[in-house]
Amino acid sequence: MSSEKNLILPITGMTCANCVSTVERNLKKVDGVKDARVNLASERAAILYDPEIANLDDFINRIDRAGYGIASGEIEILIQRLSDDSDARLIERSVAQIEGVLNVSVNLTNGRAKIEFIPNVVSSTDAIKKIRSLGFDVIDLGMDNLDVEQAARAKEAQRQKKLLIVGLVFTIPLLILSMGRDFGLLPAHIQHASWMNWLMWALATPVQFYVGWDYYIGAYKSLRNRTANMDVLIVLGSSAAYFYSITVVLGFIDGHVYFETSAVIITLIKVGKYLEARARGRTSDAIRNLLDLQPNNARTLRDGEEIIIKVDDVQVGDIIIVRPGEKMAVDGEIIEGRTSVDESMITGESLPVEKGPGDPVIGATINQFGYIKFEAQRVGKDTTLAQIVKLVEDAQNSKAPIQKLADRVSAVFVPIVIGIALVTFGIWYFLIPVPLGSEDSAFTRALINMVAVLVIACPCAMGLATPTAVMVGTGKGAEAGILIKNGEAFEQAGNVRGIVLDKTGTITKGKPAVTDIILSENFRLLSEDRDQKDNSYFAAELLRLAASAEQGSEHLLGQAILSEAKNLNLSLSQPENFKAISGMGIQAQIEGKTIRVGNYRMMVEQGLKFNGLQKKVEEIQNDAKTAILIAVGDEVAGLLAIADTVKERSARAVSEMQKMGLEVWMITGDNLRTAQAIAEEVGVDSVLAEVLPGEKAKKVKEIKSTGVSVSMVGDGINDAPALAESDVGIAIGTGTDVAIAAAPIVLISGDLIGVPHAISLSRITLKTIKQNLFWAFFYNVLLIPAAAMGLLNPMLAAGAMAFSSIFVVSNSLRIKGYKL
């Protein structure tokens, strides 16, 4: 059976939705490609393929043939211990074999190596590790953490900025001269000077063929691929005005020159593209912010010495030292020390988490107070932060189903516009007479209206409408500890009207805890310190005795008792003569006393005195809690109520869902009495109790059959069938589980409040997508007829076209300010 591989390639040269469809179509022609999705906003192609049939070179060649490029970056490193030319050639040959490395050049004289590579496919760290594996020492020159894709994009942005400045330098005086002459504002000797048209020609030419050359190249490549994109429309429109004006200057025809029209079209579109690129850059801020969380260095113990190394050099099993205020370098487990850790940057939760030996730590979180040592367990691409970044990148490269409409329209849009432009020319030239006294000829008037149609119709906004909103939305979610894995999940979650909540681990904490300590009537008499009058003292003493006895037990309820004693910092005694009584409890000697900890049946069978606690046991059970009795000697001294407690914000989360108009169900395998007690506490609308794990998916299907779009919320593993059955599954998970959660939406913190946050974020993102698409379509539907009717000057058309893209991107960026 063939394997599948995912690859993300950064694409250059795309300008509109037609470019997206062209790249997708060409990539899908490569043998072995199963799917290819291109995102205009992130300028990336996500490819699913069979590596046994296709490879990276096939994709690069296909993209190049289609007229587009691959963004690449370059790093420079210093290699030590190079002895001769054969060493240099060995390094070049070995590094060049790494998939994603485009070029390697090693200079034997100065020991420097330049490596050009494709980000997302390979990293600079991979190349450095390869060189070290060959036996050479490598010193990075401060560039190994460089975001090379961002650098490549920035370099291209600078080039576009330079072109824009050149365009403005020539276009502004050209426009002033043209408007001044048209409105009679110039001195008479200049107004009618014969050289004015020649000067305008000279000013327009650099704009047309230097500033606008990219559009000519793009149009040629697009037509070579038997398609038509934005570049084709711009070239047709600006060239028509420019070359018509040349015929006037050379005296072939009489009329007005329109050099300013061609120059303003190109320059305004450059302005729009530059502002759009700056705004689009902000859509990926979340990814950059996540990457910036990773510390550069780690303090580790090597051969008994404390040394500082690069985070990329940390290995599994290394002992990492973290001082107060420092970041965790990688994921691991504390082996020494206690502290509070700020995990807000990963989970979105603002409150610090107490940590001690045996507790996990997540890379990039901040050690607030204590001095700790932890063992590295996940490094490099396996860390939680790396997994989160990968999930967010995948989501930003995905497509929402709603985008399919825009893709279908864009595929035929440009040819239709060209047809409309030709019809516009024909109607104005052949059918509509020129008014008496008009300075324009029929040809001039028809040409200008045709140009306006061509320029106003560039489909940039349609291509950006969905991906920009999805990119900003996924980034906003990641900052709040909500991972939305694809655009489809955004759309589905935004349409959800019902929520099914698993109880254990979702509404509740998923582990039992002591909720009540109840003393018998004569516990004081059983205590040696009878003069102590504070009830809390006796409650703590009862818990201490029970926890001391339970130190020899591995039972879940016993662990709950030990955990509560640990929380209260109680000093435990060592148990002697420990004995487990199957199905009932345990017995041990503590400080010379016989302590029994068990259920009601154990106490009855051993004939112990209950001292009036029988009624309390019944009350505890009616509250859906487990009663654990503690006997000292031959008498029951008290009881502990143990329950799987509700998470602090579960009730608030359910209330928020209901305020959003969502119907909330709770599903559990517990008996009805226990389920109803929890349901009443958090306020869910309906209870589905005594449901076996294998039947949860069936229950979700039954709810869906009533016509309700429903989301299942569970732990992502045990509830996998139900999560898959629902319209959109939301997995409750911890940071280390995010990569394997069986749902398109993952709440890293495990807090149920993330559910209404995720739904509201999905709704606002879906709303923004619809606004963007409405604007993109409405703009064309309204302004193309206006241009065809002669109501729109080509220069105004160019400005409006540029504004439409900026509007769409800016509207998407508003999601960043949305308060969850």
Coordinates of C-alpha atoms in Angstrom, one line a residue, residues 44-282:
R44 CA 1.4 28.7 0.0
A45 CA 0.5 25.4 -1.7
A46 CA -0.4 22.4 0.4
I47 CA 0.2 19.2 -1.5
L48 CA -0.9 15.6 -0.6
Y49 CA 1.0 13.1 -2.7
D50 CA 2.6 9.6 -3.0
P51 CA 6.3 10.0 -2.4
E52 CA 7.0 6.8 -4.3
I53 CA 5.7 8.5 -7.5
A54 CA 6.2 12.2 -7.1
N55 CA 8.9 14.3 -5.6
L56 CA 9.8 17.9 -4.8
D57 CA 11.6 18.5 -8.1
D58 CA 8.4 17.6 -10.0
F59 CA 6.5 20.2 -8.1
I60 CA 9.1 22.9 -8.6
N61 CA 9.3 22.2 -12.3
R62 CA 5.5 22.3 -12.7
I63 CA 5.1 25.5 -10.8
D64 CA 7.9 27.1 -12.8
R65 CA 6.3 26.0 -16.1
A66 CA 3.1 27.6 -14.9
G67 CA 4.9 30.9 -14.6
Y68 CA 5.3 31.1 -10.8
G69 CA 8.2 30.6 -8.4
I70 CA 9.2 29.1 -5.0
A71 CA 10.2 31.4 -2.2
S72 CA 13.7 30.3 -0.9
G73 CA 16.0 31.5 1.8
E74 CA 19.7 31.4 2.4
I75 CA 21.9 31.0 5.5
E76 CA 25.6 31.3 5.9
I77 CA 27.5 29.2 8.4
L78 CA 31.2 28.7 9.4
I79 CA 32.6 25.2 9.1
Q80 CA 35.6 24.3 11.1
R81 CA 38.2 21.5 10.5
L82 CA 38.0 21.6 6.7
S83 CA 41.2 20.1 5.6
D84 CA 41.0 20.0 1.8
D85 CA 38.8 20.4 -1.3
S86 CA 37.4 16.9 -0.9
D87 CA 35.9 17.9 2.5
A88 CA 34.2 20.8 0.8
R89 CA 32.8 18.6 -2.0
L90 CA 31.6 16.0 0.5
I91 CA 29.6 18.6 2.4
E92 CA 28.2 20.1 -0.8
R93 CA 27.2 16.6 -2.0
S94 CA 25.7 15.4 1.3
V95 CA 23.7 18.6 2.1
A96 CA 22.4 18.9 -1.5
Q97 CA 20.8 15.4 -1.1
I98 CA 18.5 16.8 1.7
E99 CA 15.0 17.3 0.2
G100 CA 14.3 21.1 0.0
V101 CA 18.0 22.2 -0.3
L102 CA 18.3 24.0 -3.7
N103 CA 22.0 24.9 -3.7
V104 CA 25.1 24.5 -1.5
S105 CA 28.4 26.3 -1.9
V106 CA 31.4 25.8 0.4
N107 CA 34.4 28.1 0.3
L108 CA 37.5 26.2 1.4
T109 CA 39.5 29.4 1.9
N110 CA 37.4 31.0 4.6
G111 CA 35.4 27.9 5.7
R112 CA 32.0 29.5 5.0
A113 CA 29.1 27.7 3.5
K114 CA 26.1 29.2 1.8
I115 CA 22.9 27.1 1.8
E116 CA 19.8 28.0 -0.2
F117 CA 16.7 26.1 0.8
I118 CA 12.9 26.1 0.8
P119 CA 11.4 26.9 4.2
N120 CA 8.6 24.5 5.4
V121 CA 10.4 21.7 3.5
V122 CA 13.7 21.8 5.4
S123 CA 15.2 24.0 8.1
S124 CA 18.7 25.4 8.5
T125 CA 19.0 23.2 11.6
D126 CA 18.6 20.1 9.4
A127 CA 21.5 21.2 7.2
I128 CA 23.7 22.0 10.2
K129 CA 23.0 18.6 11.8
K130 CA 23.9 16.9 8.6
I131 CA 27.2 18.6 8.4
R132 CA 28.0 17.8 12.1
S133 CA 27.1 14.1 11.4
L134 CA 29.9 14.2 8.8
G135 CA 32.4 15.0 11.6
F136 CA 32.7 18.7 11.2
D137 CA 32.2 21.5 13.7
V138 CA 29.7 24.2 12.7
I139 CA 29.4 27.8 14.1
D140 CA 26.2 29.5 13.1
L141 CA 26.6 33.2 12.2
G142 CA 23.4 34.3 13.9
M143 CA 21.1 33.3 11.1
D144 CA 19.9 29.8 12.0
N145 CA 16.7 31.0 13.6
L146 CA 15.9 33.3 10.7
D147 CA 12.4 33.0 9.3
V148 CA 13.7 32.6 5.7
E149 CA 10.3 32.6 4.1
Q150 CA 9.5 35.8 5.9
A151 CA 12.8 37.2 4.7
A152 CA 12.1 36.2 1.1
R153 CA 8.7 37.8 1.3
A154 CA 10.2 41.0 2.8
K155 CA 12.8 41.1 0.0
E156 CA 10.0 40.9 -2.5
A157 CA 8.0 43.6 -0.6
Q158 CA 11.0 45.9 -0.8
R159 CA 11.3 45.4 -4.5
Q160 CA 7.6 46.2 -4.9
K161 CA 8.1 49.3 -2.7
K162 CA 10.9 50.5 -5.0
L163 CA 8.7 50.0 -8.1
L164 CA 5.9 51.9 -6.3
I165 CA 8.2 54.9 -5.6
V166 CA 9.4 55.0 -9.2
G167 CA 5.8 54.9 -10.3
L168 CA 4.8 57.8 -8.1
V169 CA 7.9 59.8 -9.1
F170 CA 6.8 59.7 -12.8
T171 CA 3.0 59.5 -12.4
I172 CA 2.4 62.4 -10.1
P173 CA 3.9 65.1 -12.4
L174 CA 2.3 63.4 -15.4
L175 CA -1.1 63.6 -13.7
I176 CA -0.6 67.2 -12.7
L177 CA 0.4 68.2 -16.3
S178 CA -2.6 66.3 -17.8
M179 CA -5.2 67.7 -15.3
G180 CA -3.7 71.2 -15.6
R181 CA -4.0 71.1 -19.4
D182 CA -7.5 69.6 -19.3
F183 CA -8.8 72.3 -16.9
G184 CA -6.9 75.2 -18.5
L185 CA -4.7 75.8 -15.4
L186 CA -1.4 75.9 -17.3
P187 CA 0.2 79.1 -18.8
A188 CA -1.0 79.6 -22.4
H189 CA 2.5 78.9 -23.9
I190 CA 2.6 75.6 -22.2
Q191 CA -1.1 74.7 -22.5
H192 CA -0.8 74.4 -26.3
A193 CA 2.9 73.5 -26.7
S194 CA 3.5 70.7 -29.2
W195 CA 6.1 69.1 -26.9
M196 CA 3.6 68.5 -24.1
N197 CA 2.4 65.1 -25.5
W198 CA 6.1 64.1 -26.0
L199 CA 6.9 64.9 -22.4
M200 CA 3.8 62.9 -21.2
W201 CA 5.0 60.0 -23.4
A202 CA 8.4 60.2 -21.8
L203 CA 6.9 60.2 -18.3
A204 CA 4.5 57.4 -18.9
T205 CA 7.0 55.0 -20.5
P206 CA 9.0 54.0 -17.4
V207 CA 5.8 53.4 -15.6
Q208 CA 4.4 51.2 -18.3
F209 CA 7.5 49.1 -19.0
Y210 CA 9.5 49.3 -15.8
V211 CA 6.9 49.5 -13.0
G212 CA 4.4 47.5 -14.9
W213 CA 6.8 44.9 -16.4
D214 CA 5.7 42.3 -13.8
Y215 CA 2.2 42.5 -15.2
Y216 CA 3.4 41.8 -18.8
I217 CA 5.4 38.8 -17.6
G218 CA 2.4 37.5 -15.6
A219 CA 0.0 38.0 -18.5
Y220 CA 2.3 36.2 -20.9
K221 CA 2.7 33.2 -18.5
S222 CA -1.0 33.1 -17.8
L223 CA -1.9 33.1 -21.5
R224 CA 0.8 30.4 -22.1
N225 CA -1.1 28.2 -19.7
R226 CA -4.4 28.9 -21.6
T227 CA -5.9 30.9 -18.8
A228 CA -6.4 34.6 -17.9
N229 CA -5.6 36.3 -14.7
M230 CA -5.6 39.8 -13.2
D231 CA -2.3 40.6 -15.0
V232 CA -4.1 40.0 -18.4
L233 CA -6.8 42.6 -17.5
I234 CA -4.2 45.2 -16.3
V235 CA -2.0 44.7 -19.4
L236 CA -5.0 45.0 -21.8
G237 CA -6.4 48.0 -20.0
S238 CA -3.2 50.0 -19.5
S239 CA -1.7 49.0 -22.9
A240 CA -4.8 50.1 -24.8
A241 CA -4.6 53.6 -23.3
Y242 CA -0.8 53.8 -23.7
F243 CA -0.5 52.6 -27.3
Y244 CA -3.6 54.6 -28.4
S245 CA -1.9 57.7 -27.1
I246 CA 1.3 56.9 -29.0
T247 CA -0.7 56.9 -32.3
V248 CA -2.0 60.3 -31.4
V249 CA 1.5 61.7 -30.6
L250 CA 2.8 60.3 -33.9
G251 CA 0.0 61.9 -35.8
F252 CA -1.7 58.8 -37.1
I253 CA -5.0 59.9 -35.6
D254 CA -6.4 63.0 -34.0
G255 CA -7.5 63.1 -30.4
H256 CA -6.6 63.4 -26.8
V257 CA -3.7 61.4 -25.3
Y258 CA -4.4 59.2 -22.3
F259 CA -0.8 58.5 -21.0
E260 CA -1.9 59.6 -17.5
T261 CA -4.6 57.0 -17.6
S262 CA -2.2 54.1 -18.3
A263 CA 0.3 55.4 -15.7
V264 CA -2.3 56.0 -13.0
I265 CA -3.8 52.5 -13.6
I266 CA -0.5 50.8 -13.0
T267 CA 0.7 53.0 -10.1
L268 CA -2.6 52.8 -8.3
I269 CA -2.7 49.1 -8.5
K270 CA 0.9 49.0 -7.2
V271 CA -0.2 51.2 -4.3
G272 CA -3.1 48.8 -3.6
K273 CA -0.9 45.8 -3.9
Y274 CA 1.7 47.3 -1.5
L275 CA -0.9 48.2 1.1
E276 CA -2.6 44.8 0.7
A277 CA 0.8 43.0 1.1
R278 CA 1.4 44.9 4.4
A279 CA -2.0 44.1 5.6
R280 CA -1.7 40.5 4.5
G281 CA 1.5 40.3 6.4
R282 CA -0.4 40.9 9.6

